[in-house]
Short mmCIF file of C-alpha atoms in Angstrom, two decimals:
data_model
loop_
_atom_site.label_atom_id
_atom_site.label_comp_id
_atom_site.label_asym_id
_atom_site.label_seq_id
_atom_site.Cartn_x
_atom_site.Cartn_y
_atom_site.Cartn_z
CA UNK A 1 0.00 0.00 0.00
CA UNK A 2 1.05 3.61 -0.52
CA UNK A 3 0.38 6.90 1.27
CA UNK A 4 -0.06 8.66 -2.08
CA UNK A 5 -3.78 9.36 -2.51
CA UNK A 6 -5.87 8.41 -5.54
CA UNK A 7 -6.24 12.11 -6.35
CA UNK A 8 -2.49 12.64 -6.34
CA UNK A 9 -1.98 9.64 -8.63
CA UNK A 10 -4.57 11.05 -11.02
CA UNK A 11 -2.92 14.47 -10.89
CA UNK A 12 0.45 12.97 -11.84
CA UNK A 13 -1.20 11.17 -14.77
CA UNK A 14 -2.93 14.37 -15.95
CA UNK A 15 0.39 16.20 -15.83
CA UNK A 16 2.07 13.46 -17.89
CA UNK A 17 -0.69 13.67 -20.52
CA UNK A 18 -0.67 17.46 -20.81
CA UNK A 19 3.02 18.26 -20.48
CA UNK A 20 4.75 15.11 -21.73
CA UNK A 21 2.21 14.12 -24.40
CA UNK A 22 1.64 10.71 -22.77
CA UNK A 23 -1.44 8.70 -23.67
CA UNK A 24 -3.91 8.56 -20.79
CA UNK A 25 -4.08 4.77 -20.45
CA UNK A 26 -0.29 4.44 -20.41
CA UNK A 27 0.16 7.37 -18.02
CA UNK A 28 -2.27 6.09 -15.39
CA UNK A 29 -1.14 2.47 -15.77
CA UNK A 30 2.49 3.48 -15.18
CA UNK A 31 1.52 5.41 -12.06
CA UNK A 32 -0.65 2.59 -10.70
CA UNK A 33 2.22 0.20 -11.33
CA UNK A 34 4.55 2.52 -9.43
CA UNK A 35 2.38 3.00 -6.32
CA UNK A 36 0.43 -0.30 -6.26
CA UNK A 37 -2.72 1.11 -4.64
CA UNK A 38 -5.64 -0.99 -3.39
CA UNK A 39 -8.64 -1.79 -5.54
CA UNK A 40 -10.76 1.22 -4.53
CA UNK A 41 -7.96 3.77 -4.90
CA UNK A 42 -6.99 2.25 -8.25
CA UNK A 43 -10.56 2.59 -9.51
CA UNK A 44 -10.93 6.16 -8.21
CA UNK A 45 -7.60 7.34 -9.64
CA UNK A 46 -8.56 5.86 -13.01
CA UNK A 47 -12.01 7.46 -12.94
CA UNK A 48 -10.53 10.88 -12.06
CA UNK A 49 -7.92 10.66 -14.81
CA UNK A 50 -10.21 9.51 -17.59
CA UNK A 51 -13.16 11.64 -16.48
CA UNK A 52 -11.13 14.84 -16.26
CA UNK A 53 -9.59 14.25 -19.68
CA UNK A 54 -12.88 13.30 -21.29
CA UNK A 55 -14.62 16.48 -20.09
CA UNK A 56 -11.67 18.83 -20.55
CA UNK A 57 -13.38 21.52 -22.63
CA UNK A 58 -16.39 21.61 -20.31
CA UNK A 59 -14.20 21.89 -17.21
CA UNK A 60 -12.09 24.69 -18.67
CA UNK A 61 -15.25 26.55 -19.78
CA UNK A 62 -16.78 26.30 -16.29
CA UNK A 63 -13.56 27.29 -14.51
CA UNK A 64 -13.11 30.27 -16.86
CA UNK A 65 -16.33 31.72 -15.45
CA UNK A 66 -14.85 31.80 -11.96
CA UNK A 67 -11.30 33.09 -12.57
CA UNK A 68 -10.09 36.49 -13.74
CA UNK A 69 -7.06 35.29 -15.69
CA UNK A 70 -6.90 32.52 -18.32
CA UNK A 71 -6.11 29.03 -17.05
CA UNK A 72 -3.04 29.07 -19.29
CA UNK A 73 -1.22 31.41 -16.88
CA UNK A 74 -1.34 28.79 -14.13
CA UNK A 75 1.18 25.95 -13.85
CA UNK A 76 0.28 22.55 -15.25
CA UNK A 77 -0.19 21.32 -11.66
CA UNK A 78 -2.62 24.07 -10.67
CA UNK A 79 -4.59 23.79 -13.92
CA UNK A 80 -5.15 20.11 -13.34
CA UNK A 81 -5.90 20.45 -9.62
CA UNK A 82 -8.69 22.87 -10.60
CA UNK A 83 -9.91 20.61 -13.41
CA UNK A 84 -9.95 17.52 -11.24
CA UNK A 85 -11.76 19.34 -8.44
CA UNK A 86 -14.32 20.75 -10.86
CA UNK A 87 -14.84 17.32 -12.43
CA UNK A 88 -15.78 15.90 -9.04
CA UNK A 89 -18.16 18.79 -8.34
CA UNK A 90 -19.89 18.49 -11.73
CA UNK A 91 -19.98 14.75 -12.32
CA UNK A 92 -19.27 12.70 -9.18
CA UNK A 93 -22.30 12.84 -6.91
CA UNK A 94 -20.74 10.22 -4.63
CA UNK A 95 -17.95 12.67 -3.67
CA UNK A 96 -19.02 15.34 -1.13
CA UNK A 97 -18.24 18.85 -2.37
CA UNK A 98 -16.30 19.63 0.80
CA UNK A 99 -14.05 16.60 0.22
CA UNK A 100 -13.36 17.60 -3.39
CA UNK A 101 -12.40 21.14 -2.28
CA UNK A 102 -10.35 20.07 0.74
CA UNK A 103 -8.37 17.46 -1.19
CA UNK A 104 -7.66 19.98 -3.94
CA UNK A 105 -6.29 22.34 -1.29
CA UNK A 106 -4.02 19.59 0.05
CA UNK A 107 -2.69 18.94 -3.46
CA UNK A 108 -2.12 22.67 -3.97
CA UNK A 109 -0.07 22.78 -0.74
CA UNK A 110 2.17 20.05 -2.14
CA UNK A 111 2.37 21.04 -5.82
CA UNK A 112 2.13 24.87 -5.73
CA UNK A 113 3.36 27.81 -3.67
CA UNK A 114 1.39 28.99 -0.64
CA UNK A 115 -0.30 31.91 -2.40
CA UNK A 116 -2.03 29.54 -4.80
CA UNK A 117 -3.65 27.45 -2.05
CA UNK A 118 -6.14 30.20 -1.19
CA UNK A 119 -6.83 30.75 -4.90
CA UNK A 120 -7.65 27.06 -5.52
CA UNK A 121 -9.87 26.92 -2.45
CA UNK A 122 -11.71 30.09 -3.44
CA UNK A 123 -12.36 29.04 -7.04
CA UNK A 124 -13.67 25.58 -6.16
CA UNK A 125 -15.87 26.80 -3.30
CA UNK A 126 -17.29 29.50 -5.59
CA UNK A 127 -18.10 26.86 -8.22
CA UNK A 128 -19.73 24.72 -5.50
CA UNK A 129 -22.01 27.59 -4.46
CA UNK A 130 -23.02 28.31 -8.07
CA UNK A 131 -23.37 24.83 -9.56
CA UNK A 132 -27.09 25.25 -10.19
CA UNK A 133 -26.51 28.55 -11.99
CA UNK A 134 -24.18 27.17 -14.69
CA UNK A 135 -25.98 27.52 -18.01
CA UNK A 136 -24.74 26.07 -21.27
CA UNK A 137 -25.30 27.90 -24.57
CA UNK A 138 -28.86 27.58 -25.83
CA UNK A 139 -29.53 24.34 -27.74
CA UNK A 140 -31.89 25.92 -30.22
CA UNK A 141 -29.88 29.00 -31.16
CA UNK A 142 -26.39 27.41 -30.91
CA UNK A 143 -26.63 23.60 -31.00
CA UNK A 144 -22.91 23.12 -31.75
CA UNK A 145 -21.75 25.06 -28.68
CA UNK A 146 -24.45 23.54 -26.47
CA UNK A 147 -23.66 19.93 -27.37
CA UNK A 148 -19.90 20.51 -27.44
CA UNK A 149 -19.87 21.93 -23.91
CA UNK A 150 -22.64 19.91 -22.29
CA UNK A 151 -21.39 16.60 -23.68
CA UNK A 152 -17.67 17.41 -23.93
CA UNK A 153 -16.71 16.95 -27.58
CA UNK A 154 -14.72 19.15 -29.98
CA UNK A 155 -17.04 21.51 -31.83
CA UNK A 156 -15.81 20.32 -35.25
CA UNK A 157 -16.97 16.78 -34.46
CA UNK A 158 -20.35 17.97 -33.24
CA UNK A 159 -20.79 20.10 -36.36
CA UNK A 160 -20.01 17.09 -38.58
CA UNK A 161 -22.32 14.75 -36.73
CA UNK A 162 -25.21 17.20 -36.76
CA UNK A 163 -24.99 17.13 -40.56
CA UNK A 164 -24.54 13.34 -40.72
CA UNK A 165 -26.90 12.15 -38.00
CA UNK A 166 -29.17 15.01 -36.92
CA UNK A 167 -29.67 16.56 -33.48
CA UNK A 168 -31.03 13.68 -31.41
CA UNK A 169 -28.57 11.09 -32.71
CA UNK A 170 -25.62 13.45 -32.24
CA UNK A 171 -26.54 13.97 -28.59
CA UNK A 172 -26.96 10.21 -28.10
CA UNK A 173 -23.64 9.52 -29.79
CA UNK A 174 -21.85 12.03 -27.56
CA UNK A 175 -23.50 10.52 -24.48
CA UNK A 176 -22.41 7.03 -25.55
CA UNK A 177 -18.85 8.24 -26.07
CA UNK A 178 -18.85 9.47 -22.45
CA UNK A 179 -19.94 6.13 -21.00
CA UNK A 180 -17.20 3.76 -19.78
CA UNK A 181 -16.90 0.92 -22.30
CA UNK A 182 -17.23 -2.72 -21.26
CA UNK A 183 -14.13 -4.85 -20.75
CA UNK A 184 -14.70 -7.17 -23.70
CA UNK A 185 -12.66 -10.27 -24.48
CA UNK A 186 -12.76 -13.02 -27.10
CA UNK A 187 -12.74 -16.63 -25.95
CA UNK A 188 -9.84 -18.57 -27.46
CA UNK A 189 -11.88 -21.50 -28.74
CA UNK A 190 -8.69 -23.34 -29.69
CA UNK A 191 -8.26 -23.96 -25.97
CA UNK A 192 -11.60 -23.56 -24.20
CA UNK A 193 -15.33 -23.06 -24.75
CA UNK A 194 -17.00 -19.83 -23.76
CA UNK A 195 -19.03 -21.54 -21.01
CA UNK A 196 -15.93 -23.18 -19.55
CA UNK A 197 -14.11 -19.84 -19.65
CA UNK A 198 -16.97 -18.23 -17.70
CA UNK A 199 -16.50 -20.89 -15.00
CA UNK A 200 -12.73 -20.50 -15.01
CA UNK A 201 -13.01 -16.71 -14.64
CA UNK A 202 -15.52 -17.13 -11.81
CA UNK A 203 -12.89 -19.16 -9.94
CA UNK A 204 -10.60 -16.15 -10.30
CA UNK A 205 -13.31 -13.87 -8.87
CA UNK A 206 -14.21 -12.36 -12.24
CA UNK A 207 -17.80 -11.87 -13.36
CA UNK A 208 -18.26 -12.70 -17.07
CA UNK A 209 -21.35 -12.00 -19.14
CA UNK A 210 -21.95 -13.15 -22.72
CA UNK A 211 -21.89 -10.38 -25.32
CA UNK A 212 -24.85 -9.60 -27.57
CA UNK A 213 -23.57 -10.37 -31.07
CA UNK A 214 -20.58 -12.71 -31.19
CA UNK A 215 -20.54 -16.20 -29.73
CA UNK A 216 -16.94 -15.94 -28.49
CA UNK A 217 -17.43 -12.62 -26.68
CA UNK A 218 -17.53 -11.93 -22.93
CA UNK A 219 -17.79 -8.72 -20.91
CA UNK A 220 -15.73 -8.92 -17.72
CA UNK A 221 -16.11 -7.18 -14.35
CA UNK A 222 -14.32 -7.29 -11.03
CA UNK A 223 -10.61 -7.58 -11.82
CA UNK A 224 -7.55 -5.35 -11.49
CA UNK A 225 -5.89 -5.98 -14.84
CA UNK A 226 -6.10 -8.54 -17.64
CA UNK A 227 -2.46 -9.50 -17.31
CA UNK A 228 -2.92 -10.41 -13.64
CA UNK A 229 -5.44 -13.13 -14.53
CA UNK A 230 -4.23 -16.70 -14.82
CA UNK A 231 -6.69 -17.34 -17.65
CA UNK A 232 -5.03 -14.53 -19.63
CA UNK A 233 -1.57 -15.95 -19.01
CA UNK A 234 -2.80 -19.36 -20.16
CA UNK A 235 -4.02 -17.85 -23.43
CA UNK A 236 -7.70 -18.59 -22.83
CA UNK A 237 -8.84 -15.20 -24.12
CA UNK A 238 -7.80 -12.15 -26.15
CA UNK A 239 -8.83 -8.59 -25.34
CA UNK A 240 -11.00 -7.36 -28.23
CA UNK A 241 -14.16 -5.30 -28.66
CA UNK A 242 -17.20 -7.10 -30.02
CA UNK A 243 -17.38 -4.94 -33.15
CA UNK A 244 -13.80 -5.91 -33.97
CA UNK A 245 -14.68 -9.60 -33.55
CA UNK A 246 -17.30 -9.24 -36.27
CA UNK A 247 -14.53 -8.61 -38.81
CA UNK A 248 -13.09 -12.13 -38.84
CA UNK A 249 -16.61 -13.56 -39.06
CA UNK A 250 -17.37 -11.26 -42.00
CA UNK A 251 -14.17 -12.45 -43.69
CA UNK A 252 -15.18 -16.07 -42.93
CA UNK A 253 -11.91 -17.70 -44.03
CA UNK A 254 -12.07 -21.35 -45.04
CA UNK A 255 -9.87 -23.95 -43.37
CA UNK A 256 -6.53 -24.37 -45.14
CA UNK A 257 -6.77 -21.06 -47.00
CA UNK A 258 -4.20 -18.33 -47.59
CA UNK A 259 -4.94 -15.06 -45.81
CA UNK A 260 -3.25 -11.67 -45.67
CA UNK A 261 -3.91 -9.27 -42.79
CA UNK A 262 -2.33 -6.17 -44.28
CA UNK A 263 -2.25 -3.86 -41.22
CA UNK A 264 -2.35 -6.42 -38.46
CA UNK A 265 -0.98 -5.04 -35.18
CA UNK A 266 -1.53 -5.75 -32.36
CA UNK A 267 -3.02 -8.97 -33.72
CA UNK A 268 -6.58 -9.14 -32.39
CA UNK A 269 -8.14 -9.80 -35.79
CA UNK A 270 -5.14 -11.82 -36.99
CA UNK A 271 -5.44 -14.26 -34.11
CA UNK A 272 -9.21 -14.44 -34.49
CA UNK A 273 -8.82 -15.37 -38.17
CA UNK A 274 -6.30 -18.05 -37.22
CA UNK A 275 -8.67 -19.28 -34.52
CA UNK A 276 -11.57 -19.59 -36.97
CA UNK A 277 -9.27 -21.52 -39.34
CA UNK A 278 -8.29 -23.79 -36.41
CA UNK A 279 -4.58 -23.27 -37.00
CA UNK A 280 -4.77 -24.52 -40.61
CA UNK A 281 -3.61 -22.74 -43.75
CA UNK A 282 -1.43 -19.61 -43.61
CA UNK A 283 -2.11 -16.15 -42.24
CA UNK A 284 0.44 -13.51 -43.22
CA UNK A 285 0.32 -10.58 -40.83
CA UNK A 286 2.02 -7.35 -41.89
CA UNK A 287 2.76 -4.13 -40.07
CA UNK A 288 5.16 -1.28 -40.73
CA UNK A 289 6.57 -1.22 -37.18
CA UNK A 290 8.99 -3.81 -35.80
CA UNK A 291 7.77 -3.54 -32.20
CA UNK A 292 4.20 -4.19 -33.38
CA UNK A 293 5.32 -7.42 -35.06
CA UNK A 294 6.71 -8.46 -31.68
CA UNK A 295 3.25 -7.84 -30.15
CA UNK A 296 1.58 -10.04 -32.77
CA UNK A 297 4.08 -12.83 -32.15
CA UNK A 298 3.61 -12.57 -28.38
CA UNK A 299 -0.17 -12.84 -28.75
CA UNK A 300 0.13 -15.82 -31.08
CA UNK A 301 2.50 -17.57 -28.69
CA UNK A 302 0.24 -16.99 -25.68
CA UNK A 303 -2.87 -18.14 -27.57
CA UNK A 304 -1.23 -21.25 -29.05
CA UNK A 305 -1.56 -20.07 -32.65
CA UNK A 306 0.87 -21.62 -35.13
CA UNK A 307 -0.38 -20.67 -38.61
CA UNK A 308 0.51 -16.94 -38.47
CA UNK A 309 3.68 -15.49 -40.00
CA UNK A 310 4.19 -11.88 -38.91
CA UNK A 311 6.46 -9.66 -40.99
CA UNK A 312 7.45 -6.01 -41.24
CA UNK A 313 6.06 -4.53 -44.43
CA UNK A 314 4.12 -1.52 -45.62
CA UNK A 315 0.73 -2.54 -47.01
CA UNK A 316 1.53 -0.45 -50.09
CA UNK A 317 4.55 -2.69 -50.82
CA UNK A 318 3.00 -6.14 -50.29
CA UNK A 319 1.76 -6.94 -53.86
CA UNK A 320 5.25 -7.11 -55.33
CA UNK A 321 5.70 -10.51 -53.74
CA UNK A 322 2.12 -11.69 -53.22
CA UNK A 323 0.28 -10.69 -56.39
CA UNK A 324 -2.94 -12.78 -56.73
CA UNK A 325 -1.66 -14.94 -53.85
CA UNK A 326 -4.39 -14.69 -51.20
CA UNK A 327 -7.78 -16.33 -50.94
CA UNK A 328 -8.71 -13.65 -48.40
CA UNK A 329 -7.27 -10.20 -47.71
CA UNK A 330 -8.18 -8.05 -44.72
CA UNK A 331 -7.35 -4.37 -44.66
CA UNK A 332 -8.22 -2.99 -41.23
CA UNK A 333 -7.17 0.45 -42.32
CA UNK A 334 -5.59 3.23 -40.26
CA UNK A 335 -8.37 5.73 -39.58
CA UNK A 336 -9.47 8.76 -37.61
CA UNK A 337 -10.63 6.49 -34.78
CA UNK A 338 -13.84 8.44 -34.15
CA UNK A 339 -15.61 5.16 -33.36
CA UNK A 340 -13.49 4.41 -30.29
CA UNK A 341 -13.61 7.73 -28.42
CA UNK A 342 -15.23 6.05 -25.42
CA UNK A 343 -12.13 3.85 -25.02
CA UNK A 344 -9.54 6.63 -25.13
CA UNK A 345 -10.49 9.58 -22.96
CA UNK A 346 -7.85 11.99 -24.26
CA UNK A 347 -7.99 11.15 -27.97
CA UNK A 348 -10.92 13.41 -28.85
CA UNK A 349 -8.74 16.44 -28.02
CA UNK A 350 -5.80 15.20 -30.12
CA UNK A 351 -7.80 15.03 -33.35
CA UNK A 352 -8.48 17.80 -35.88
CA UNK A 353 -10.78 17.88 -38.88
CA UNK A 354 -7.95 18.62 -41.32
CA UNK A 355 -6.23 15.30 -40.47
CA UNK A 356 -8.95 13.20 -42.08
CA UNK A 357 -8.09 14.02 -45.69
CA UNK A 358 -4.52 12.70 -45.24
CA UNK A 359 -5.89 9.52 -43.64
CA UNK A 360 -8.31 9.03 -46.55
CA UNK A 361 -5.40 9.34 -48.98
CA UNK A 362 -3.38 6.71 -47.09
CA UNK A 363 -6.37 4.34 -46.91
CA UNK A 364 -6.93 4.71 -50.64
CA UNK A 365 -3.30 3.86 -51.42
CA UNK A 366 -3.38 0.84 -49.08
CA UNK A 367 -6.68 -0.48 -50.47
CA UNK A 368 -5.49 -0.04 -54.04
CA UNK A 369 -2.32 -1.93 -53.23
CA UNK A 370 -3.64 -4.87 -51.18
CA UNK A 371 -6.46 -5.50 -53.66
CA UNK A 372 -3.81 -6.80 -56.07
CA UNK A 373 -2.99 -9.58 -53.60
CA UNK A 374 -6.48 -11.09 -53.93
CA UNK A 375 -6.73 -14.05 -56.31
CA UNK A 376 -9.61 -14.19 -58.83
CA UNK A 377 -12.63 -15.40 -56.87
CA UNK A 378 -11.07 -14.29 -53.58
CA UNK A 379 -12.44 -11.99 -50.87
CA UNK A 380 -11.30 -8.49 -49.90
CA UNK A 381 -12.55 -7.16 -46.56
CA UNK A 382 -12.16 -3.52 -45.59
CA UNK A 383 -12.76 -2.28 -42.03
CA UNK A 384 -12.17 0.78 -39.85
CA UNK A 385 -12.94 1.86 -36.29
CA UNK A 386 -14.43 5.16 -37.40
CA UNK A 387 -17.78 6.62 -38.44
CA UNK A 388 -16.98 9.14 -41.20
CA UNK A 389 -18.48 8.68 -44.66
CA UNK A 390 -15.28 9.46 -46.58
CA UNK A 391 -13.23 6.87 -44.68
CA UNK A 392 -15.89 4.19 -44.95
CA UNK A 393 -18.56 3.82 -47.61
CA UNK A 394 -17.12 6.74 -49.58
CA UNK A 395 -13.79 4.94 -49.73
CA UNK A 396 -15.44 1.74 -50.97
CA UNK A 397 -17.50 3.53 -53.63
CA UNK A 398 -14.40 5.31 -54.90
CA UNK A 399 -12.48 2.02 -55.06
CA UNK A 400 -15.25 0.14 -56.89
CA UNK A 401 -15.59 2.90 -59.50
CA UNK A 402 -12.02 2.14 -60.57
CA UNK A 403 -12.10 -1.62 -60.04
CA UNK A 404 -14.93 -3.31 -61.89
CA UNK A 405 -13.27 -6.65 -61.11
CA UNK A 406 -14.54 -6.30 -57.50
CA UNK A 407 -18.15 -6.35 -56.34
CA UNK A 408 -19.72 -5.91 -52.92
CA UNK A 409 -21.04 -9.20 -51.55
CA UNK A 410 -24.04 -9.72 -49.27
CA UNK A 411 -22.86 -9.61 -45.64
CA UNK A 412 -25.96 -11.09 -44.05
CA UNK A 413 -24.79 -14.75 -44.12
CA UNK A 414 -21.84 -13.73 -41.93
CA UNK A 415 -23.59 -11.42 -39.47
CA UNK A 416 -25.48 -12.32 -36.27
CA UNK A 417 -29.26 -12.27 -36.54
CA UNK A 418 -29.51 -8.92 -34.70
CA UNK A 419 -27.52 -7.17 -37.44
CA UNK A 420 -28.81 -8.68 -40.69
CA UNK A 421 -31.40 -5.92 -41.13
CA UNK A 422 -28.88 -3.10 -40.71
CA UNK A 423 -28.83 -0.59 -43.60
CA UNK A 424 -26.41 -1.83 -46.26
CA UNK A 425 -25.89 -5.31 -44.81
CA UNK A 426 -27.50 -7.09 -47.76
CA UNK A 427 -25.48 -4.88 -50.11
CA UNK A 428 -22.15 -5.80 -48.52
CA UNK A 429 -21.40 -3.31 -45.74
CA UNK A 430 -22.41 -2.41 -42.20
CA UNK A 431 -21.77 0.62 -39.97
CA UNK A 432 -21.92 0.05 -36.21
CA UNK A 433 -22.42 3.03 -33.89
CA UNK A 434 -21.83 3.20 -30.12
CA UNK A 435 -25.21 4.76 -29.31
CA UNK A 436 -27.19 2.31 -31.47
CA UNK A 437 -25.32 -0.97 -31.04
CA UNK A 438 -23.46 -0.59 -27.74
CA UNK A 439 -20.17 -1.45 -29.46
CA UNK A 440 -17.30 0.64 -30.73
CA UNK A 441 -18.09 2.52 -33.93
CA UNK A 442 -16.97 0.21 -36.73
CA UNK A 443 -17.33 -0.13 -40.49
CA UNK A 444 -17.06 -3.42 -42.42
CA UNK A 445 -17.34 -4.00 -46.18
CA UNK A 446 -16.93 -7.37 -47.93
CA UNK A 447 -15.95 -7.50 -51.61
CA UNK A 448 -15.44 -10.41 -53.97
CA UNK A 449 -12.97 -10.40 -56.86
CA UNK A 450 -14.59 -11.80 -59.96
CA UNK A 451 -13.20 -15.10 -61.21
CA UNK A 452 -11.58 -15.26 -64.63
#
């Protein structure tokens, strides 16, 4: 046990994210590893870190109404003490306001000079007294500002979604992005059945519930970390969201076939494909980064998978050696990641609208390239974890306009019953959305290369 409080651990993580550019999950995990807190402190420190980062624009907007100078003039420590205190006041009913203020004062004593302590106390107590008077911009006259601030999303995203989905769906999408995602894993059916895994996890004190769509999926509760579980070490499951599991089922590779996973790291879909093929045939897994290939190999080794060969290669360079080679090709393309905002609290603030056009260009080049690896009569599957038209269906339409040798193929034989009536499913594609399906936002399109 440690005498460092959960709030102080969260503060250190917030500082690492803002000043050092660390990713939130890595920052808080490193700190929890360092201090080894108990279960309750671990959960509270994680909630404070992710919650503060997720609601950053809202917190800064509220605080700005109670300070004379911009937050930017404060140190990184003071900024985040104020943010964390305000987060508790706005969103954590279980935390008494007095406790949130008092603990912020204690942190200020440790991480700032004495003159700042009174300032922190005054700001937070003023916010406490005026919580019921905080009014967001009017929904009717300024829907972008209202949704952006009330539901904590960048205004450019809200503006996009209002055009794509309308008012009600945009609000529901933002709400879904602010909900903590389930801890979803895929049963490794090479080693155990889902029902037996549920029993095994129960013996480890973990509650496991079957997922809605995929028959290998489980949502887990009541554990400190995946890696601490014996069942993880024994390779009985792989961490993977349910929407991502749908990809290998949509590909539906036959036993003994030749498969290319063109952008494979960290290997969730690769290992699922190998699992469905029951370790037969060959799965070539490519990634541009050496350390990611190591991750794929580690996962394969832990899961007992022997039919995967992982290699460093850029998807745009693969066809030179594997022209018309594969029965199945999966391109899980790099994307804007707007479908997984609920999983990565800080990512929404790292993204800008202008970045999407460069991503679309890269996807187009990769799709163009890997399509040449598909043999006549073979299958090409394209997927992303985003929800933008130009990265998803727009990308497919553009590709098919130039490649009459490929056609979209009905997805419904490969989807669970609850998804077969989704728009586009019978025409070869499906778009999952967090607020409608309870999964990550995900796009899948299945194409067939005509036989010659």
